Short mmCIF file of N, CA and C and ligand atoms in Angstrom, two decimals:
data_model
loop_
_atom_site.label_atom_id
_atom_site.label_comp_id
_atom_site.label_asym_id
_atom_site.label_seq_id
_atom_site.Cartn_x
_atom_site.Cartn_y
_atom_site.Cartn_z
N MET A 275 0.62 -1.76 0.05
CA MET A 275 0.00 -0.25 -0.12
C MET A 275 1.05 1.83 0.04
N LYS A 276 1.56 0.89 1.21
CA LYS A 276 2.83 1.93 0.94
C LYS A 276 2.91 3.01 -0.69
N GLU A 277 3.33 2.16 -1.57
CA GLU A 277 3.52 2.70 -2.89
C GLU A 277 3.12 3.63 -3.25
N LEU A 278 1.78 2.90 -2.88
CA LEU A 278 0.03 3.12 -4.34
C LEU A 278 -0.27 4.55 -3.50
N ASP A 279 -0.71 5.21 -4.28
CA ASP A 279 -1.07 6.42 -4.77
C ASP A 279 -2.45 6.05 -3.92
N LEU A 280 -2.89 6.85 -2.53
CA LEU A 280 -4.12 6.06 -1.87
C LEU A 280 -4.93 6.76 -2.38
N ARG A 281 -5.59 7.28 -3.69
CA ARG A 281 -6.33 7.07 -4.19
C ARG A 281 -6.59 6.37 -5.68
N GLU A 282 -5.83 5.57 -6.10
CA GLU A 282 -5.35 4.12 -6.99
C GLU A 282 -5.41 3.25 -6.10
N ALA A 283 -4.91 3.23 -4.36
CA ALA A 283 -4.51 1.99 -4.20
C ALA A 283 -6.50 1.71 -3.68
N LEU A 284 -7.67 2.90 -3.21
CA LEU A 284 -8.79 3.57 -3.30
C LEU A 284 -9.69 2.89 -3.93
N GLY A 285 -9.15 2.69 -5.83
CA GLY A 285 -10.19 1.41 -6.96
C GLY A 285 -9.71 0.65 -6.40
N ARG A 286 -8.85 0.17 -6.11
CA ARG A 286 -8.36 -1.55 -6.30
C ARG A 286 -9.14 -2.00 -5.58
N VAL A 287 -9.14 -1.15 -3.96
CA VAL A 287 -10.21 -1.78 -3.21
C VAL A 287 -11.52 -1.83 -3.59
N LEU A 288 -11.62 -0.79 -4.61
CA LEU A 288 -13.43 -0.57 -4.87
C LEU A 288 -13.77 -1.93 -5.83
N GLU A 289 -12.52 -2.30 -6.58
CA GLU A 289 -12.72 -3.57 -7.60
C GLU A 289 -12.88 -4.43 -6.51
N LEU A 290 -11.91 -4.91 -5.10
CA LEU A 290 -11.95 -6.34 -4.86
C LEU A 290 -13.84 -6.39 -3.37
N GLU A 291 -14.30 -5.07 -2.96
CA GLU A 291 -15.72 -5.84 -2.74
C GLU A 291 -16.20 -5.25 -4.40
N GLU A 292 -16.24 -5.45 -4.94
CA GLU A 292 -17.14 -5.73 -6.85
C GLU A 292 -17.00 -7.32 -6.57
N ALA A 293 -15.58 -7.90 -6.40
CA ALA A 293 -15.41 -9.32 -6.72
C ALA A 293 -16.37 -10.17 -5.41
N ALA A 294 -16.07 -9.27 -4.50
CA ALA A 294 -17.21 -10.54 -2.90
C ALA A 294 -18.08 -10.51 -3.45
N ARG A 295 -19.19 -8.84 -4.06
CA ARG A 295 -20.28 -9.47 -4.60
C ARG A 295 -20.29 -10.21 -5.42
N ALA A 296 -19.52 -10.47 -6.34
CA ALA A 296 -19.69 -11.18 -7.85
C ALA A 296 -19.60 -12.66 -6.55
N MET A 297 -18.98 -13.08 -5.81
CA MET A 297 -18.69 -13.87 -5.01
C MET A 297 -20.27 -14.34 -4.59
N GLY A 298 -21.16 -13.38 -4.21
CA GLY A 298 -22.30 -14.18 -3.28
C GLY A 298 -22.51 -13.14 -2.23
N CYS A 299 -21.08 -12.06 -1.89
CA CYS A 299 -21.09 -11.81 -0.57
C CYS A 299 -21.86 -10.04 0.00
N GLU A 300 -22.56 -9.70 0.59
CA GLU A 300 -22.39 -8.60 1.01
C GLU A 300 -21.23 -8.37 1.57
N ALA A 301 -20.98 -7.10 1.16
CA ALA A 301 -19.68 -6.48 1.48
C ALA A 301 -19.41 -4.98 1.50
N ARG A 302 -18.60 -4.51 2.91
CA ARG A 302 -18.77 -2.86 3.78
C ARG A 302 -17.03 -2.91 4.08
N LEU A 303 -16.84 -2.17 2.90
CA LEU A 303 -15.86 -1.73 3.56
C LEU A 303 -15.35 -0.45 4.84
N LEU A 304 -14.26 -0.33 5.25
CA LEU A 304 -14.23 0.81 6.73
C LEU A 304 -12.45 1.11 6.26
N LEU A 305 -12.31 1.25 7.60
CA LEU A 305 -10.59 1.44 8.22
C LEU A 305 -10.37 0.47 8.84
N ALA A 306 -8.96 -0.50 8.89
CA ALA A 306 -9.22 -1.42 10.04
C ALA A 306 -8.84 -1.35 11.05
N ARG A 307 -8.84 0.21 11.97
CA ARG A 307 -8.71 0.75 12.92
C ARG A 307 -9.42 0.94 13.00
N ASP A 308 -10.91 0.23 12.34
CA ASP A 308 -12.09 0.49 13.38
C ASP A 308 -12.27 -1.06 13.28
N VAL A 309 -11.70 -1.66 12.88
CA VAL A 309 -12.12 -3.63 13.50
C VAL A 309 -11.69 -3.52 14.60
N ARG A 310 -12.63 -3.92 15.27
CA ARG A 310 -12.61 -3.86 17.22
C ARG A 310 -12.10 -5.23 17.71
N VAL A 311 -11.04 -4.43 18.94
CA VAL A 311 -10.88 -6.58 19.35
C VAL A 311 -11.26 -5.87 20.50
N ASP A 312 -12.23 -7.25 21.07
CA ASP A 312 -12.48 -6.80 22.49
C ASP A 312 -11.91 -8.48 23.85
N GLU A 313 -10.97 -7.75 25.16
CA GLU A 313 -10.77 -9.40 25.69
C GLU A 313 -12.45 -10.35 26.00
N ARG A 314 -13.20 -10.04 25.70
CA ARG A 314 -14.95 -10.14 25.95
C ARG A 314 -15.07 -11.79 25.25
N VAL A 315 -14.15 -11.01 23.89
CA VAL A 315 -14.35 -12.89 22.96
C VAL A 315 -13.37 -13.21 22.64
N ARG A 316 -12.39 -12.63 23.47
CA ARG A 316 -11.19 -13.52 24.09
C ARG A 316 -11.98 -15.53 24.98
N MET A 317 -12.89 -14.29 26.08
CA MET A 317 -12.95 -15.19 27.46
C MET A 317 -13.62 -15.61 26.55
N GLN A 318 -14.99 -15.53 26.26
CA GLN A 318 -15.69 -16.54 25.09
C GLN A 318 -15.36 -17.37 24.50
N CYS A 319 -13.78 -17.88 23.62
CA CYS A 319 -13.20 -18.75 23.88
C CYS A 319 -13.39 -19.34 24.91
N ARG A 320 -12.45 -18.38 26.12
CA ARG A 320 -12.11 -19.53 27.17
C ARG A 320 -13.22 -20.67 28.28
N VAL A 321 -13.81 -19.62 27.81
CA VAL A 321 -15.09 -21.19 28.88
C VAL A 321 -15.32 -21.87 27.03
N ASN A 322 -15.20 -22.17 26.22
CA ASN A 322 -15.05 -22.86 25.29
C ASN A 322 -16.82 -23.20 25.23
N LEU A 323 -18.19 -22.64 25.16
CA LEU A 323 -18.73 -23.13 25.30
C LEU A 323 -18.79 -23.96 24.29
N CYS A 324 -18.31 -23.57 22.68
CA CYS A 324 -18.15 -23.93 21.28
C CYS A 324 -17.51 -25.37 20.65
N GLY A 325 -16.85 -25.98 22.25
CA GLY A 325 -15.81 -26.98 22.43
C GLY A 325 -14.79 -27.13 21.73
N HIS A 326 -14.20 -26.29 20.75
CA HIS A 326 -12.82 -26.26 19.87
C HIS A 326 -12.24 -25.37 20.28
N TYR A 327 -11.92 -24.67 21.64
CA TYR A 327 -10.87 -24.43 22.28
C TYR A 327 -9.94 -25.36 22.69
N ALA A 328 -8.26 -25.45 21.40
CA ALA A 328 -7.62 -25.99 21.78
C ALA A 328 -7.44 -27.15 21.37
N ARG A 329 -8.80 -27.76 20.14
CA ARG A 329 -8.61 -28.51 19.78
C ARG A 329 -8.70 -28.40 17.69
N ASN A 330 -8.68 -26.93 17.93
CA ASN A 330 -8.90 -26.52 16.55
C ASN A 330 -7.76 -25.85 15.76
N LEU A 331 -6.52 -26.13 15.26
CA LEU A 331 -5.55 -25.41 15.16
C LEU A 331 -5.51 -23.08 14.63
N MET A 332 -7.16 -22.95 14.31
CA MET A 332 -7.36 -21.75 13.55
C MET A 332 -8.10 -21.65 14.93
N CYS A 333 -8.48 -22.25 16.04
CA CYS A 333 -8.26 -21.99 17.30
C CYS A 333 -7.45 -21.03 18.10
N PRO A 334 -7.75 -20.27 19.18
CA PRO A 334 -7.17 -20.17 20.72
C PRO A 334 -7.27 -20.89 21.14
N PRO A 335 -5.71 -21.24 21.42
CA PRO A 335 -4.49 -20.70 21.52
C PRO A 335 -3.64 -19.88 21.09
N TYR A 336 -3.99 -21.94 19.71
CA TYR A 336 -2.65 -21.68 18.92
C TYR A 336 -2.70 -20.39 17.77
N VAL A 337 -3.78 -19.37 17.98
CA VAL A 337 -4.24 -18.74 16.90
C VAL A 337 -2.88 -17.29 17.59
N GLY A 338 -2.38 -16.87 18.66
CA GLY A 338 -2.29 -16.18 19.75
C GLY A 338 -3.10 -15.35 20.15
N GLY A 339 -2.15 -14.48 20.81
CA GLY A 339 -2.67 -13.31 21.97
C GLY A 339 -3.62 -11.88 21.29
N LEU A 340 -4.06 -11.29 21.98
CA LEU A 340 -5.16 -10.06 21.71
C LEU A 340 -3.89 -9.01 21.12
N GLU A 341 -2.49 -9.13 22.09
CA GLU A 341 -1.66 -8.16 20.99
C GLU A 341 -1.28 -8.58 19.88
N GLU A 342 -1.21 -10.08 19.70
CA GLU A 342 -1.09 -9.70 18.20
C GLU A 342 -1.84 -9.77 17.48
N THR A 343 -3.22 -9.45 17.75
CA THR A 343 -4.02 -9.57 16.71
C THR A 343 -3.97 -7.47 16.31
N ARG A 344 -3.55 -6.63 17.78
CA ARG A 344 -3.70 -5.62 16.94
C ARG A 344 -2.91 -4.92 16.13
N ALA A 345 -1.52 -5.51 16.89
CA ALA A 345 -0.52 -5.64 15.82
C ALA A 345 -0.65 -5.42 14.94
N LEU A 346 -1.15 -7.09 14.00
CA LEU A 346 -1.80 -7.28 12.30
C LEU A 346 -2.56 -5.79 12.60
N LEU A 347 -3.46 -5.83 13.17
CA LEU A 347 -4.58 -4.57 12.57
C LEU A 347 -3.69 -3.86 12.35
N GLU A 348 -2.37 -2.60 13.07
CA GLU A 348 -2.17 -1.72 12.41
C GLU A 348 -1.02 -2.16 11.14
N LYS A 349 -0.91 -3.64 10.86
CA LYS A 349 -0.70 -3.44 9.60
C LYS A 349 -1.20 -3.01 8.25
N TYR A 350 -2.17 -3.20 8.82
CA TYR A 350 -3.33 -2.86 7.61
C TYR A 350 -4.28 -1.19 7.41
N THR A 351 -4.55 -1.09 5.41
CA THR A 351 -5.22 0.09 5.75
C THR A 351 -6.47 0.06 5.65
N PHE A 352 -6.77 -1.44 5.35
CA PHE A 352 -8.42 -1.45 4.58
C PHE A 352 -8.92 -2.41 5.07
N ALA A 353 -10.24 -2.88 5.08
CA ALA A 353 -10.67 -3.80 5.86
C ALA A 353 -11.94 -4.62 5.52
N LEU A 354 -12.23 -5.23 4.62
CA LEU A 354 -13.75 -5.62 3.59
C LEU A 354 -14.40 -6.83 4.76
N LEU A 355 -15.20 -6.14 4.49
CA LEU A 355 -16.25 -6.37 6.58
C LEU A 355 -17.36 -7.91 4.70
N LEU A 356 -17.67 -9.13 4.75
CA LEU A 356 -18.15 -9.74 4.19
C LEU A 356 -19.25 -10.64 5.30
N GLN A 357 -20.23 -10.80 3.87
CA GLN A 357 -21.14 -11.92 4.63
C GLN A 357 -21.97 -12.13 3.64
N MET A 358 -22.24 -13.06 3.92
CA MET A 358 -23.12 -14.71 3.29
C MET A 358 -24.78 -14.61 3.86
N HIS A 359 -25.35 -15.30 3.01
CA HIS A 359 -26.59 -15.17 3.51
C HIS A 359 -26.98 -16.40 2.80
N ARG A 360 -27.82 -17.29 3.38
CA ARG A 360 -28.63 -17.98 3.20
C ARG A 360 -29.91 -18.66 4.05
N GLN A 361 -31.14 -18.67 3.05
CA GLN A 361 -32.29 -18.80 3.13
C GLN A 361 -33.57 -19.95 3.38
N GLU A 362 -33.10 -20.78 2.47
CA GLU A 362 -33.00 -22.31 2.18
C GLU A 362 -32.09 -23.83 2.52
N PHE A 363 -32.13 -24.37 3.72
CA PHE A 363 -31.29 -24.64 4.66
C PHE A 363 -32.33 -26.64 4.05
N PRO A 364 -32.55 -27.36 3.14
CA PRO A 364 -33.20 -28.66 3.59
C PRO A 364 -32.79 -29.96 4.28
N GLN A 365 -31.10 -29.58 4.03
CA GLN A 365 -30.23 -29.78 5.39
C GLN A 365 -30.17 -29.96 6.46
N GLY A 366 -31.17 -28.91 6.64
CA GLY A 366 -30.95 -28.41 8.36
C GLY A 366 -29.80 -27.93 8.13
N VAL A 367 -30.17 -26.57 9.87
CA VAL A 367 -29.60 -25.46 9.72
C VAL A 367 -28.35 -25.81 10.05
N GLU A 368 -27.79 -26.52 10.85
CA GLU A 368 -26.52 -27.11 10.35
C GLU A 368 -25.61 -27.99 9.85
N ALA A 369 -25.80 -28.33 9.12
CA ALA A 369 -25.43 -29.19 7.75
C ALA A 369 -25.15 -27.03 7.16
N ALA A 370 -26.52 -26.26 6.65
CA ALA A 370 -26.36 -25.30 5.96
C ALA A 370 -25.45 -23.92 6.68
N PHE A 371 -25.57 -24.27 7.41
CA PHE A 371 -24.33 -23.23 8.41
C PHE A 371 -23.51 -23.78 8.96
N HIS A 372 -22.78 -25.19 7.73
CA HIS A 372 -20.90 -25.52 7.67
C HIS A 372 -20.89 -24.74 6.55
N ALA A 373 -21.63 -25.53 5.37
CA ALA A 373 -21.85 -24.89 4.12
C ALA A 373 -21.12 -23.46 3.59
N LEU A 374 -22.17 -22.91 4.25
CA LEU A 374 -22.44 -21.16 3.72
C LEU A 374 -20.82 -21.02 4.91
N ALA A 375 -20.21 -21.55 6.13
CA ALA A 375 -19.15 -21.32 6.63
C ALA A 375 -17.85 -21.13 5.45
N LEU A 376 -18.06 -22.68 5.06
CA LEU A 376 -16.64 -23.48 4.10
C LEU A 376 -16.52 -22.35 2.87
N ALA A 377 -17.59 -21.56 2.09
CA ALA A 377 -18.36 -21.65 0.58
C ALA A 377 -17.45 -19.23 1.42
N LEU A 378 -18.07 -18.71 2.66
CA LEU A 378 -16.91 -18.01 2.78
C LEU A 378 -15.73 -18.46 2.61
N GLY A 379 -15.20 -19.13 3.64
CA GLY A 379 -14.14 -19.05 3.86
C GLY A 379 -13.33 -19.64 1.90
N ASP A 380 -14.05 -19.85 1.48
CA ASP A 380 -13.86 -20.02 0.13
C ASP A 380 -12.93 -18.86 -0.67
N ALA A 381 -14.17 -18.28 -0.30
CA ALA A 381 -14.75 -16.48 -1.08
C ALA A 381 -13.48 -15.80 -0.95
N LEU A 382 -13.19 -15.94 0.72
CA LEU A 382 -11.88 -14.98 1.24
C LEU A 382 -10.16 -15.05 0.54
N VAL A 383 -10.34 -17.05 0.48
CA VAL A 383 -8.94 -17.42 0.36
C VAL A 383 -9.36 -16.62 -1.24
N ARG A 384 -10.17 -16.96 -2.36
CA ARG A 384 -10.74 -16.20 -3.43
C ARG A 384 -10.04 -14.91 -3.46
N LEU A 385 -10.34 -13.84 -2.95
CA LEU A 385 -10.70 -12.61 -2.87
C LEU A 385 -8.98 -12.39 -2.18
N GLU A 386 -8.15 -12.96 -1.63
CA GLU A 386 -6.36 -13.01 -0.60
C GLU A 386 -6.23 -13.20 -2.24
N LYS A 387 -6.03 -13.82 -3.11
CA LYS A 387 -5.74 -13.83 -4.82
C LYS A 387 -5.76 -12.82 -5.51
N THR A 388 -7.24 -12.17 -5.77
CA THR A 388 -7.74 -11.09 -6.53
C THR A 388 -6.52 -9.95 -6.34
N ALA A 389 -6.45 -10.54 -4.77
CA ALA A 389 -6.29 -8.94 -3.38
C ALA A 389 -4.31 -8.18 -3.95
N PHE A 390 -3.23 -9.66 -4.26
CA PHE A 390 -2.62 -10.42 -4.61
C PHE A 390 -1.79 -9.28 -5.99
N ALA A 391 -3.09 -10.33 -6.63
CA ALA A 391 -3.32 -9.62 -8.58
C ALA A 391 -3.30 -7.62 -8.71
N LEU A 392 -3.57 -7.32 -7.31
CA LEU A 392 -4.28 -5.84 -7.77
C LEU A 392 -2.94 -5.02 -6.52
N GLY A 393 -2.05 -5.64 -6.54
CA GLY A 393 -1.36 -5.72 -5.33
C GLY A 393 -1.04 -4.81 -4.23
N PHE A 394 -2.29 -5.55 -3.27
CA PHE A 394 -2.22 -6.41 -1.67
C PHE A 394 -1.66 -7.28 -1.73
N PRO A 395 0.03 -7.18 -1.42
CA PRO A 395 0.05 -8.73 -1.51
C PRO A 395 -0.52 -9.21 -0.32
N MET A 396 -0.04 -8.24 0.59
CA MET A 396 -0.26 -9.10 2.77
C MET A 396 -1.76 -9.46 2.70
N ALA A 397 -2.82 -8.99 2.13
CA ALA A 397 -4.20 -9.28 1.82
C ALA A 397 -4.71 -10.33 2.98
N LEU A 398 -5.40 -10.52 3.69
CA LEU A 398 -5.72 -12.12 5.06
C LEU A 398 -6.77 -11.72 5.19
N GLY A 399 -7.53 -13.21 5.07
CA GLY A 399 -8.86 -13.58 5.28
C GLY A 399 -9.08 -13.94 6.72
N LEU A 400 -10.40 -13.15 7.56
CA LEU A 400 -10.48 -14.00 8.85
C LEU A 400 -12.04 -14.79 8.02
N GLY A 401 -12.37 -16.17 9.01
CA GLY A 401 -13.77 -16.30 8.61
C GLY A 401 -13.92 -16.30 9.55
N ALA A 402 -15.53 -17.79 9.22
CA ALA A 402 -16.36 -17.13 10.65
C ALA A 402 -16.57 -19.59 11.04
N GLY A 403 -16.15 -18.93 12.58
CA GLY A 403 -15.67 -20.26 13.69
C GLY A 403 -14.88 -20.90 13.41
N GLU A 404 -15.08 -22.26 14.64
CA GLU A 404 -14.18 -23.20 13.15
C GLU A 404 -13.54 -23.37 12.36
N CYS A 405 -12.31 -23.31 12.29
CA CYS A 405 -11.39 -24.22 10.92
C CYS A 405 -13.20 -25.53 10.06
N LYS A 406 -13.28 -25.86 9.37
CA LYS A 406 -14.04 -26.52 9.53
C LYS A 406 -13.90 -27.75 7.79
N LEU A 407 -12.86 -27.80 7.53
CA LEU A 407 -12.09 -28.17 6.15
C LEU A 407 -12.10 -30.17 6.39
N CYS A 408 -11.64 -30.53 7.82
CA CYS A 408 -11.49 -31.38 8.23
C CYS A 408 -12.21 -32.21 9.07
N ALA A 409 -13.17 -33.12 9.26
CA ALA A 409 -13.26 -33.43 10.07
C ALA A 409 -13.62 -33.96 11.52
N ASP A 410 -12.06 -34.03 11.53
CA ASP A 410 -11.47 -33.90 12.38
C ASP A 410 -9.96 -33.01 12.74
N CYS A 411 -10.01 -32.16 13.32
CA CYS A 411 -8.43 -31.27 13.13
C CYS A 411 -7.43 -31.86 13.70
N ALA A 412 -5.93 -31.76 12.87
CA ALA A 412 -4.74 -32.41 12.99
C ALA A 412 -4.39 -31.43 14.38
N ALA A 413 -4.81 -30.71 15.63
CA ALA A 413 -5.32 -29.96 16.43
C ALA A 413 -5.21 -31.33 17.43
N GLU A 414 -6.32 -32.53 17.04
CA GLU A 414 -6.21 -33.35 18.32
C GLU A 414 -5.30 -35.17 18.21
N THR A 415 -4.60 -34.94 17.49
CA THR A 415 -3.38 -35.14 17.27
C THR A 415 -2.02 -34.81 17.22
N ARG A 416 -2.38 -33.22 17.08
CA ARG A 416 -0.83 -32.96 18.11
C ARG A 416 0.28 -32.62 15.99
N GLU A 417 -0.84 -32.60 15.30
CA GLU A 417 -0.64 -33.05 13.86
C GLU A 417 0.08 -31.31 13.22
N ASP A 418 0.86 -30.31 12.38
CA ASP A 418 0.35 -29.62 11.38
C ASP A 418 -0.28 -29.99 11.12
N CYS A 419 -1.07 -28.37 10.46
CA CYS A 419 -2.04 -28.56 10.03
C CYS A 419 -2.62 -29.47 8.77
N ARG A 420 -3.31 -29.72 7.81
CA ARG A 420 -3.58 -30.65 6.59
C ARG A 420 -3.61 -29.57 5.37
N ARG A 421 -4.40 -28.56 5.61
CA ARG A 421 -4.16 -27.38 4.28
C ARG A 421 -4.51 -25.85 4.48
N PRO A 422 -2.83 -25.31 5.29
CA PRO A 422 -2.94 -24.71 5.71
C PRO A 422 -3.34 -23.30 4.87
N GLU A 423 -2.93 -24.40 2.92
CA GLU A 423 -3.71 -22.83 2.50
C GLU A 423 -4.62 -22.49 2.48
N ALA A 424 -5.93 -23.67 2.75
CA ALA A 424 -7.17 -23.21 3.08
C ALA A 424 -7.49 -22.69 4.16
N ALA A 425 -6.93 -23.05 5.33
CA ALA A 425 -7.05 -22.33 6.84
C ALA A 425 -7.00 -21.26 6.90
N ARG A 426 -7.61 -20.92 7.52
CA ARG A 426 -7.88 -19.68 7.64
C ARG A 426 -8.67 -19.07 8.94
N PRO A 427 -8.33 -18.28 10.76
CA PRO A 427 -9.27 -18.07 11.76
C PRO A 427 -10.40 -17.46 11.35
N SER A 428 -10.67 -17.16 12.52
CA SER A 428 -12.02 -16.38 12.52
C SER A 428 -11.82 -15.13 12.96
N MET A 429 -12.67 -13.52 13.26
CA MET A 429 -13.00 -13.33 13.30
C MET A 429 -12.42 -12.90 14.81
N GLU A 430 -13.57 -13.85 15.34
CA GLU A 430 -14.25 -13.98 16.42
C GLU A 430 -12.78 -14.78 17.41
N ALA A 431 -12.15 -15.60 16.42
CA ALA A 431 -11.24 -16.74 17.06
C ALA A 431 -9.42 -16.07 17.34
N MET A 432 -9.47 -14.36 16.86
CA MET A 432 -8.54 -13.28 16.35
C MET A 432 -8.85 -12.50 17.79
N GLY A 433 -10.76 -12.52 18.76
CA GLY A 433 -10.63 -11.78 19.85
C GLY A 433 -10.94 -10.81 19.19
N ILE A 434 -10.94 -10.51 18.18
CA ILE A 434 -12.77 -9.33 17.22
C ILE A 434 -14.38 -9.72 17.55
N HIS A 435 -14.47 -8.52 18.03
CA HIS A 435 -15.52 -7.69 18.21
C HIS A 435 -16.60 -7.61 16.86
N VAL A 436 -17.40 -9.07 16.57
CA VAL A 436 -17.95 -9.34 15.42
C VAL A 436 -19.41 -7.19 15.26
N LEU A 437 -19.81 -8.15 15.67
CA LEU A 437 -21.24 -7.33 16.34
C LEU A 437 -21.11 -5.18 16.16
N ASP A 438 -20.51 -5.59 16.59
CA ASP A 438 -19.13 -4.72 16.38
C ASP A 438 -18.58 -3.41 15.71
N THR A 439 -17.96 -4.94 15.40
CA THR A 439 -17.50 -4.61 13.92
C THR A 439 -18.23 -3.94 12.77
N CYS A 440 -19.54 -5.24 13.03
CA CYS A 440 -20.23 -5.09 11.63
C CYS A 440 -20.88 -3.47 11.64
N ALA A 441 -21.62 -3.46 13.46
CA ALA A 441 -22.67 -1.74 13.61
C ALA A 441 -21.40 -0.61 12.78
N ARG A 442 -20.19 -0.78 13.18
CA ARG A 442 -19.38 0.54 12.67
C ARG A 442 -18.81 0.80 10.63
N ALA A 443 -19.34 -0.97 10.52
CA ALA A 443 -19.17 -0.65 8.78
C ALA A 443 -20.65 -0.78 8.17
N GLY A 444 -22.05 -0.76 9.18
CA GLY A 444 -23.20 -0.82 8.59
C GLY A 444 -23.66 -2.12 8.32
N LEU A 445 -24.06 -2.34 8.80
CA LEU A 445 -23.71 -4.38 8.71
C LEU A 445 -24.86 -4.94 9.76
N SER A 446 -25.88 -5.45 10.01
CA SER A 446 -26.73 -6.08 10.50
C SER A 446 -25.88 -7.38 11.01
N LEU A 447 -26.49 -7.44 12.09
CA LEU A 447 -26.11 -9.47 12.56
C LEU A 447 -27.45 -9.25 12.95
N GLU A 448 -28.93 -8.78 13.27
CA GLU A 448 -30.26 -8.92 13.44
C GLU A 448 -30.05 -9.91 13.18
N PHE A 449 -30.98 -10.73 14.37
CA PHE A 449 -30.87 -12.41 13.39
C PHE A 449 -32.81 -12.13 13.19
N VAL A 450 -32.78 -12.91 11.42
CA VAL A 450 -33.22 -12.66 11.06
C VAL A 450 -34.16 -14.29 11.03
N PRO A 451 -35.32 -14.76 11.18
CA PRO A 451 -36.16 -15.54 11.32
C PRO A 451 -35.77 -16.45 9.48
N GLY A 452 -35.53 -17.13 9.30
CA GLY A 452 -35.86 -18.02 8.20
C GLY A 452 -33.46 -17.75 7.12
N ARG A 453 -33.69 -17.14 8.27
CA ARG A 453 -32.36 -17.02 6.71
C ARG A 453 -30.99 -16.30 8.45
N LEU A 454 -29.98 -18.21 7.50
CA LEU A 454 -28.64 -17.75 8.21
C LEU A 454 -27.70 -16.48 7.55
N THR A 455 -26.37 -16.60 8.57
CA THR A 455 -25.69 -15.20 8.59
C THR A 455 -24.23 -15.96 9.03
N VAL A 456 -23.26 -15.51 8.15
CA VAL A 456 -22.04 -16.25 8.18
C VAL A 456 -21.20 -14.37 7.88
N THR A 457 -20.60 -14.38 9.40
CA THR A 457 -19.17 -12.75 8.76
C THR A 457 -17.83 -12.53 8.75
N GLY A 458 -16.98 -12.88 7.86
CA GLY A 458 -16.68 -12.39 7.13
C GLY A 458 -15.29 -11.40 6.92
N LEU A 459 -13.93 -11.42 7.81
CA LEU A 459 -13.18 -9.86 6.97
C LEU A 459 -11.93 -10.17 5.72
N LEU A 460 -11.89 -9.41 5.31
CA LEU A 460 -10.53 -9.74 4.67
C LEU A 460 -9.39 -7.92 5.03
N LEU A 461 -8.51 -7.97 5.53
CA LEU A 461 -8.09 -7.24 6.08
C LEU A 461 -7.13 -6.41 4.08
N ILE A 462 -6.95 -5.76 4.44
CA ILE A 462 -6.28 -5.05 3.37
C ILE A 462 -4.93 -4.07 3.08
N ASP A 463 -4.13 -4.99 2.55
CA ASP A 463 -2.41 -3.93 3.50
C ASP A 463 -2.80 -2.27 2.87
S1 SF4 B 545 -7.87 -27.46 8.09
FE1 SF4 B 545 -7.88 -29.52 8.12
S2 SF4 B 545 -6.31 -29.65 10.46
FE2 SF4 B 545 -5.83 -27.09 9.12
S3 SF4 B 545 -7.16 -25.97 11.00
FE3 SF4 B 545 -8.21 -27.14 9.77
S4 SF4 B 545 -9.74 -28.60 10.24
FE4 SF4 B 545 -7.47 -27.91 11.62
#
């Protein structure tokens, strides 16, 4: 980003936003400094209601501390907040949520590549929930990640307050009956 004129950089970021929409995402642009990190989010991971704490390599404690997240965010200029929705789930809500989170993760990795081609080599996607790429994460057997090219931590795993960040970007996370939503973030250098 440093070498790019700000106006030119913004034009390329808007291209990325269009690319995200073409992949089926609702997208909002915000400044990376407006992404909110909150200790309470990390505590929610620690109390482990989801059961993935220390059992998934894209979840805490494997993804580092909140100071690392804050330092990471400081390196980026822009952020694209992305949502995907699904309104039909014939296989059930859980299967639909799983598929939707995987679709968002796939879109984020593709957007990282698009960003790279547009001159943002450090673009980084953060997905939704624990990594779902393997039936059993390699964390269970203390092995390395089997698909590091595709696995990304979630916003919440990094300690990002998703609701607050969505509100700042003008994206609603309100529960809409009959509609599933997953939220992710693309950090752009
Ligand atoms: S790709 Fe597999 S091994 Fe890697 S974090 Fe995801 S579930 Fe775990």
